[in-house]
CSV table of C-alpha atoms in Angstrom, one decimal:
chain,number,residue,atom,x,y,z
A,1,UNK,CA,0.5,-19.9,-21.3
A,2,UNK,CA,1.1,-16.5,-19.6
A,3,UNK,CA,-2.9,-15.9,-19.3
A,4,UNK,CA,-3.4,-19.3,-17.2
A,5,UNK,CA,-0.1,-18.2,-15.4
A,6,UNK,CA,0.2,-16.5,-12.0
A,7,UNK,CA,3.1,-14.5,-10.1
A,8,UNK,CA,3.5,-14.2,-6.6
A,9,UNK,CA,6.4,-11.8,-5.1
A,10,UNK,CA,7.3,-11.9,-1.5
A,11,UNK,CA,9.7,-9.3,-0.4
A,12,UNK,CA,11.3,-10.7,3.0
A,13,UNK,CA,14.2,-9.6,5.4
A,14,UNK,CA,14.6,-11.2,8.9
A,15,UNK,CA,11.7,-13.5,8.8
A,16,UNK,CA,13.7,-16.7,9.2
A,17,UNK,CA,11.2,-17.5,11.8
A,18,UNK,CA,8.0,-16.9,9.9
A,19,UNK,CA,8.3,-17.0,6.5
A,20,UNK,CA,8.1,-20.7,5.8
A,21,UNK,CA,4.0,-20.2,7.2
A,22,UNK,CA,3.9,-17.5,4.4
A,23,UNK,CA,5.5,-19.9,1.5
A,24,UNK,CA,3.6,-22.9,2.2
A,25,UNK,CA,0.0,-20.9,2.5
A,26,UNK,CA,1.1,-19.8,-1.7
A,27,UNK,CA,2.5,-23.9,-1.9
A,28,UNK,CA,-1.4,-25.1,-0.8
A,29,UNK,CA,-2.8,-23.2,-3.1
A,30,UNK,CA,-5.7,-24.7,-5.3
A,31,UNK,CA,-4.3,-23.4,-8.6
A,32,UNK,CA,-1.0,-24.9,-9.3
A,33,UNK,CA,0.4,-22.6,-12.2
A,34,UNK,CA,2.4,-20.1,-10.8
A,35,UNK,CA,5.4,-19.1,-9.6
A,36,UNK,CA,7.1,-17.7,-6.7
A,37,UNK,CA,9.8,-15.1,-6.7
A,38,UNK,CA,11.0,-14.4,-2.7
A,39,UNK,CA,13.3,-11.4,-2.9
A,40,UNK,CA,15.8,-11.2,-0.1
A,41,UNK,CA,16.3,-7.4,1.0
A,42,UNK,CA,20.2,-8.8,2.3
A,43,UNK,CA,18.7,-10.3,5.8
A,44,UNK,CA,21.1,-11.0,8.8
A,45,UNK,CA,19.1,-13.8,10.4
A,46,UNK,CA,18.8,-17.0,8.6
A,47,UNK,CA,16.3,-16.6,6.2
A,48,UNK,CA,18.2,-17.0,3.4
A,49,UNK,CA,18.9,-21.1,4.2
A,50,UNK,CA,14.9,-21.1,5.2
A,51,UNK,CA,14.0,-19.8,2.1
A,52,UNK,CA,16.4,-21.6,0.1
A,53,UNK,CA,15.6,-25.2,1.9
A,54,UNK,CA,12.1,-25.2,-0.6
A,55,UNK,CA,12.7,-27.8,-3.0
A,56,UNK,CA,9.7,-26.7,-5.2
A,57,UNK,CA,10.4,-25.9,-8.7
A,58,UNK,CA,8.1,-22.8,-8.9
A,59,UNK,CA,10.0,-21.4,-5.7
A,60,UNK,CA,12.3,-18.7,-7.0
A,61,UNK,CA,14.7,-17.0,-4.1
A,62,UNK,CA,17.0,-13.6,-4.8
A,63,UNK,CA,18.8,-11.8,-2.7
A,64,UNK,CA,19.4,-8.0,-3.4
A,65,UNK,CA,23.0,-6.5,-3.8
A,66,UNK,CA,22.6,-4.4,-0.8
A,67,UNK,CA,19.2,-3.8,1.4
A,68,UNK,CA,17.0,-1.6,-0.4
A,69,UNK,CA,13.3,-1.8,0.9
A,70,UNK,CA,10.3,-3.4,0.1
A,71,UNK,CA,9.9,-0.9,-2.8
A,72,UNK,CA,12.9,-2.1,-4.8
A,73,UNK,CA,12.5,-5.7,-4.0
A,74,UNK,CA,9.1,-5.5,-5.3
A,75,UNK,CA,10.5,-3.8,-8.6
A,76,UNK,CA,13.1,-6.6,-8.9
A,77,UNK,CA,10.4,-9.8,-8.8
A,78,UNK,CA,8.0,-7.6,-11.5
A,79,UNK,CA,11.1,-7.5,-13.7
A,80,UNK,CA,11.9,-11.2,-13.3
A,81,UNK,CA,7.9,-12.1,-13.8
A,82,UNK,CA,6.8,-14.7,-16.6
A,83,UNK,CA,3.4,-14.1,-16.1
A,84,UNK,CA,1.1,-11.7,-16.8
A,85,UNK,CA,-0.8,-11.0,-13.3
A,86,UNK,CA,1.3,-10.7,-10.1
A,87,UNK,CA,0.1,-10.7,-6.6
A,88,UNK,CA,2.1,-9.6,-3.6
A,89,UNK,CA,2.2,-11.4,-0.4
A,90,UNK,CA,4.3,-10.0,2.4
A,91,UNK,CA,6.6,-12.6,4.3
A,92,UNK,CA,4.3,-12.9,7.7
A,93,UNK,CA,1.0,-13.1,5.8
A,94,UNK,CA,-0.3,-15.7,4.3
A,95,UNK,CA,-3.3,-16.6,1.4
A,96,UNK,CA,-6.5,-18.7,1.8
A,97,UNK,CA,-5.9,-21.6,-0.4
A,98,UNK,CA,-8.6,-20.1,-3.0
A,99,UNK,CA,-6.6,-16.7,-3.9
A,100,UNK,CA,-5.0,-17.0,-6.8
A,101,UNK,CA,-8.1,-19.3,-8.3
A,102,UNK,CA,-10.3,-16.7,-7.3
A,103,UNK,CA,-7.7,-13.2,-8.4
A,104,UNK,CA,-7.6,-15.1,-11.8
A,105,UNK,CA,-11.3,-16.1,-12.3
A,106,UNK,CA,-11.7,-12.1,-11.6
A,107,UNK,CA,-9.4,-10.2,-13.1
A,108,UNK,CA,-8.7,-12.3,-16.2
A,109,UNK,CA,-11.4,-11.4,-18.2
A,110,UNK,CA,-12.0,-8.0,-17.5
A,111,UNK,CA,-11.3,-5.7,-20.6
A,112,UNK,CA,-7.5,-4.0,-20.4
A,113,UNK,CA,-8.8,-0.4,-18.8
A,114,UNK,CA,-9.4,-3.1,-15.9
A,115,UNK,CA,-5.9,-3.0,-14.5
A,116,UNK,CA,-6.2,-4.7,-10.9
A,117,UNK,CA,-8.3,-5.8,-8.3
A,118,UNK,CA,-8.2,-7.0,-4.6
A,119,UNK,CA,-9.4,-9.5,-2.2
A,120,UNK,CA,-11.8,-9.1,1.1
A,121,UNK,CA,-9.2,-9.9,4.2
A,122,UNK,CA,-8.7,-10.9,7.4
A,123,UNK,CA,-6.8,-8.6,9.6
A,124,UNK,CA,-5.4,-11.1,12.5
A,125,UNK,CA,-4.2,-9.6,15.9
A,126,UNK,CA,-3.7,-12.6,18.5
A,127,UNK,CA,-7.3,-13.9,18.5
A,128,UNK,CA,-9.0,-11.8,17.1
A,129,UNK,CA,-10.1,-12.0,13.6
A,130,UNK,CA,-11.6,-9.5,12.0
A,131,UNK,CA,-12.7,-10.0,8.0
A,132,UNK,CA,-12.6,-6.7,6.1
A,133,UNK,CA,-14.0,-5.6,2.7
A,134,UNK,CA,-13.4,-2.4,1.0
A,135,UNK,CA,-16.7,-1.5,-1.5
A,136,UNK,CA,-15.7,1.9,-3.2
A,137,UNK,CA,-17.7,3.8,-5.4
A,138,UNK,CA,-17.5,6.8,-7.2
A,139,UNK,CA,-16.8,8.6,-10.4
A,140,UNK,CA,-13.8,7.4,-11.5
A,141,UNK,CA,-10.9,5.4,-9.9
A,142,UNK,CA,-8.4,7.8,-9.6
A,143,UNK,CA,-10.9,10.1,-7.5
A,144,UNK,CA,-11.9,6.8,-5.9
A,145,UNK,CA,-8.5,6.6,-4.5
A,146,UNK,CA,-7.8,10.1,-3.9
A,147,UNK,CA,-10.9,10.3,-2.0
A,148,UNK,CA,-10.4,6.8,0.2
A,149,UNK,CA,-7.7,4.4,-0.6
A,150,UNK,CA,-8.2,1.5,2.1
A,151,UNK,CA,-5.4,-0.8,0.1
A,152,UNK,CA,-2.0,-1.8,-0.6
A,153,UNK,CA,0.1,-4.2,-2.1
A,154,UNK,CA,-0.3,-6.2,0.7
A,155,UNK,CA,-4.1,-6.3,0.9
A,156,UNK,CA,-4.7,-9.6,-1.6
A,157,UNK,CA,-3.9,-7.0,-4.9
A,158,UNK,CA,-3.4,-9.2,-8.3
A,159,UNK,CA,-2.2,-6.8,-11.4
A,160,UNK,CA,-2.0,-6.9,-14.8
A,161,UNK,CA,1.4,-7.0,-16.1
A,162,UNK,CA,0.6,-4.2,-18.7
A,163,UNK,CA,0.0,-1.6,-16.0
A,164,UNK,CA,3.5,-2.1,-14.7
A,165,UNK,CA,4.5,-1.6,-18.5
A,166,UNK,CA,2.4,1.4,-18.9
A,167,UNK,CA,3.1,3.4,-15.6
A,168,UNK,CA,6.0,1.7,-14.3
A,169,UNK,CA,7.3,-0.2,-11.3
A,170,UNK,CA,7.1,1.2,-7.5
A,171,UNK,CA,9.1,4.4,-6.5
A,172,UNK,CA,12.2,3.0,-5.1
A,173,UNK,CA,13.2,7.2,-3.9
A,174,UNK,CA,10.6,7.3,-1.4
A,175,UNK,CA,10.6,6.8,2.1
A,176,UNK,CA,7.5,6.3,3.0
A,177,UNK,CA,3.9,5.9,1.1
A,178,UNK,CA,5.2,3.9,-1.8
A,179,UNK,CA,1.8,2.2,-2.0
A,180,UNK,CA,0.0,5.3,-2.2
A,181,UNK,CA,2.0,6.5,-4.9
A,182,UNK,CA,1.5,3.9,-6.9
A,183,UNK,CA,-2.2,3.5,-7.0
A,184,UNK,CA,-2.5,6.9,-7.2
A,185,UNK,CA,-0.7,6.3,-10.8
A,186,UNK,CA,-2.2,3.8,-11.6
A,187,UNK,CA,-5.9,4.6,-11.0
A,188,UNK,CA,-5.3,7.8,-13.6
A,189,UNK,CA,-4.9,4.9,-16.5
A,190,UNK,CA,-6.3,1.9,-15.4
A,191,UNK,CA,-9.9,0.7,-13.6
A,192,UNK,CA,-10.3,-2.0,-10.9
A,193,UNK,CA,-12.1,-5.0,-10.0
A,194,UNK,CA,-12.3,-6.6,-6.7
A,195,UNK,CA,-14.0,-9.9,-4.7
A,196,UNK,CA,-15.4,-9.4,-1.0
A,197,UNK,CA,-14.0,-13.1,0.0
A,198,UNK,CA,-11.4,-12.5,2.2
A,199,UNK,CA,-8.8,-14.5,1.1
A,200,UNK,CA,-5.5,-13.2,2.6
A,201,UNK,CA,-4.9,-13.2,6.1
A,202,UNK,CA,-2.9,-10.0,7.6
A,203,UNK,CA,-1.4,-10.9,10.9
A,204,UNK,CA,-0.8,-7.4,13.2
A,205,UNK,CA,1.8,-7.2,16.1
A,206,UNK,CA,3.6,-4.4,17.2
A,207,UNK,CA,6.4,-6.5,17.3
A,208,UNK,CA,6.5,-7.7,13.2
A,209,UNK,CA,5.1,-4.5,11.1
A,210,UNK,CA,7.0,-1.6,11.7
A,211,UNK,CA,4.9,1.7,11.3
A,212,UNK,CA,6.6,5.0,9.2
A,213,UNK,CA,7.5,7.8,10.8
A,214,UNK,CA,5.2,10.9,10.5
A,215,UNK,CA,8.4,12.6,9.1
A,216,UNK,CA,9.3,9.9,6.2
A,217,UNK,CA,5.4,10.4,5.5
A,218,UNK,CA,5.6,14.2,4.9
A,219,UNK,CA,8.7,13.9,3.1
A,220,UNK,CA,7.1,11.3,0.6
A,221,UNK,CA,3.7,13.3,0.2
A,222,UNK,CA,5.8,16.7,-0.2
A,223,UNK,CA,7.9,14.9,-3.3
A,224,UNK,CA,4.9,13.0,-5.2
A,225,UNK,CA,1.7,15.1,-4.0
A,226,UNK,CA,2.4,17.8,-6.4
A,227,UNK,CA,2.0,16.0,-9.3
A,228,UNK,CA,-1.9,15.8,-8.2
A,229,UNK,CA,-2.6,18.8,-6.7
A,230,UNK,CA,-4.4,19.8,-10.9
A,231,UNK,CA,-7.2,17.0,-9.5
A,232,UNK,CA,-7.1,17.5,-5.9
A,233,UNK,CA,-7.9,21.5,-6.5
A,234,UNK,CA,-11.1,20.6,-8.6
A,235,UNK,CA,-12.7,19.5,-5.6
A,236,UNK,CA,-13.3,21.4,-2.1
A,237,UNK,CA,-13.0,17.7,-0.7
A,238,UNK,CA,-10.0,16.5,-1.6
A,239,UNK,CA,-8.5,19.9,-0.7
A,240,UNK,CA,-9.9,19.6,2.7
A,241,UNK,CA,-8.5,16.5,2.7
A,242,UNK,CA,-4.9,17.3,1.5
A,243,UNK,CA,-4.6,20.5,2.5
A,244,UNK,CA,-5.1,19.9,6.3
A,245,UNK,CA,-3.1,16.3,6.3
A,246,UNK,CA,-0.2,18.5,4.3
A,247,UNK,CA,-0.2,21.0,7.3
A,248,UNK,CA,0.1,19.3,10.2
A,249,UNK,CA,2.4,16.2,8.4
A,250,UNK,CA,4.8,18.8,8.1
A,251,UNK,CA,5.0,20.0,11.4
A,252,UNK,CA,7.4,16.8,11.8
A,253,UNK,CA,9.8,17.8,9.4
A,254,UNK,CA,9.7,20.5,10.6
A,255,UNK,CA,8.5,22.9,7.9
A,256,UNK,CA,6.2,25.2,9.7
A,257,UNK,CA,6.3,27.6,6.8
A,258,UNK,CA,5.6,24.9,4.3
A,259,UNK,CA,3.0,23.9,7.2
A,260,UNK,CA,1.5,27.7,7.4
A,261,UNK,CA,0.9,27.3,3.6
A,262,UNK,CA,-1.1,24.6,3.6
A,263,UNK,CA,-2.8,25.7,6.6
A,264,UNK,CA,-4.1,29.0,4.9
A,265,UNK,CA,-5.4,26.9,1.7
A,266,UNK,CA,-7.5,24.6,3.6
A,267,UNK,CA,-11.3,25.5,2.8
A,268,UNK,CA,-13.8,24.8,5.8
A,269,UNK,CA,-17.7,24.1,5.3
A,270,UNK,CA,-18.7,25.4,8.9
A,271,UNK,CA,-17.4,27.3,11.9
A,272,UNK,CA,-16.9,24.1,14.0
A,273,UNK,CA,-14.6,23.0,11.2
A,274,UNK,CA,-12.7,25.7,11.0
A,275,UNK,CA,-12.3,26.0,14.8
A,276,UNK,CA,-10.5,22.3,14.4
A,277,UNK,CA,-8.3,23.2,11.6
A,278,UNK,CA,-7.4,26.4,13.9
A,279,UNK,CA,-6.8,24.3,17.3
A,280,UNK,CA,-4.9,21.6,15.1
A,281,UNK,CA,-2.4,24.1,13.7
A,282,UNK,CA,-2.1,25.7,16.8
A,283,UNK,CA,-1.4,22.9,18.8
A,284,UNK,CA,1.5,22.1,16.7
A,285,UNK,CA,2.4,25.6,16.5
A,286,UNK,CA,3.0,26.6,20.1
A,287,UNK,CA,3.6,23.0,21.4
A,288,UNK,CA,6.2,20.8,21.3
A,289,UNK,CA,6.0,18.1,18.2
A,290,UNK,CA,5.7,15.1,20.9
A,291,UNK,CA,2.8,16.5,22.8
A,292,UNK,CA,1.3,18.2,19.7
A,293,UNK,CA,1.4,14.8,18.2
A,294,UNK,CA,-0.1,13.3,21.2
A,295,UNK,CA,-2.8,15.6,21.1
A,296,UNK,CA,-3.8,15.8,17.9
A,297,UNK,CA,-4.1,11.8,17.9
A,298,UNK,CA,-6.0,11.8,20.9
A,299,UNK,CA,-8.3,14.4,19.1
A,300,UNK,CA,-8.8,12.6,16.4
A,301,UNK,CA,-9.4,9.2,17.4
């Protein structure tokens, strides 16, 4: 049955060395009911042959026409889903052997405005572990996740197959902030659920997670932001919020007159803030974008 069924898609390219740690963590798991769909984004190394050496009948392995991101390879394994509640698991992660018991027990008998839900973590950098939970609360999700999105798919998130019908799959377009697109969409139809056991474990290396560029970011946020801007404008919050991360993002286009416009939008609630907002667009302004850049991170940290 599709209700004591589970889905797990792992996007992977050039983890031939890792990925098998991934596959067997989803292999040990507790519940046995599920399948695995491992979408190949056209790697050059030998994952293909690692991924393909899994005897296991509820292994599934693709491999894309051409490389297309993580976005479109998640899109292909929702389409090819049996099940209705699909996790994500990226290919140098892996699950505590409880997840998917635990993401079903959840979410499966939440009423349908309940849409998704995640799982506490452990973020992993050599030896040190540190467990995180995100707690939100608010008025309603999709200010929740204006306000302070702390996820993504790769944060121990199980959804509902019927979101994905309603709202549709990832944007593929983007080139940057796919995640954040997404649950922004999402959380306008759907509410969440979520378990503080951190039951995926998110291994960090500067070496295995490649960060977006600050440009890829603006140009993502300048193409979906606009379609939110009706709720962002509501509140003086989220437009201090927007409006300021709007201005200096696009410094690294560069736009400095889509920048300016921002900039002269972005209410302050005291003079100290607005003496930031004016040194951070002025930095960026008059400086070169490395050093402004440098700055401005070493400002806010």
């Amino acid at each position: 049955m599709k209700d004591s069924k589970m889905t797990v898609i792992m996007p992977v390219y050039n983890r031939g060395n890792i990925v098998k740690k991934s596959v067997d963590s989803v292999l040990d798991q507790t519940f046995k009911n599920f399948e695995l769909l491992i979408i190949d984004d056209c790697s050059t190394d030998d994952t293909w042959e690692v991924i393909t050496s899994f005897k296991d009948p509820r292994i599934k392995s693709y491999k894309l026409a051409k490389n297309s991101g993580a976005a479109a390879a998640r899109n292909y394994g929702i389409d090819k889903s049996t099940s209705n509640y699909i996790c994500f698991l990226d290919s140098d992660d892996t699950l505590e052997r409880d997840f998917l018991k635990t993401s079903l027990d959840v979410l499966r008998d939440t009423p349908p405005r309940v849409g998704f839900m995640w799982t506490g973590r452990n973020i992993i950098t050599g030896d040190d572990h540190q467990p995180q939970s995100w707690r939100p609360s608010g008025v309603s999700s999709y200010q929740i996740f204006l306000k302070h999105i702390r996820i993504g798919t790769g944060a121990g998130i199980t959804i509902k197959k019927q979101v994905f019908d309603k709202c549709g799959n990832f944007n593929e377009n983007l080139p940057a902030a796919e995640d954040t697109e997404f649950f922004f969409r999402i959380s306008q139809q759907f509410d969440f659920t979520y378990t503080d056991r951190c039951l995926i474990n998110i291994y960090k290396s500067g070496s295995s997670r490649l960060s977006r560029s600050y440009k890829s970011i603006a140009i993502a946020y300048n193409s979906f932001l606009k379609d939110h801007f009706g709720e962002i404008d509501k509140d003086p919050e989220l437009k201090r919020i927007y409006y300021y991360k709007m201005m200096w993002l696009n410094f690294h286009i560069p736009d400095p007159d889509r920048a300016k416009e921002y900039y002269n939008k972005i209410p302050s609630d005291s003079i100290l803030d607005s003496v930031k907002i004016q040194f951070i667009y002025g930095i960026y302004k008059f400086l070169p974008l490395e050093y402004a850049s440098y700055i401005h991170g070493k400002f806010s940290s």
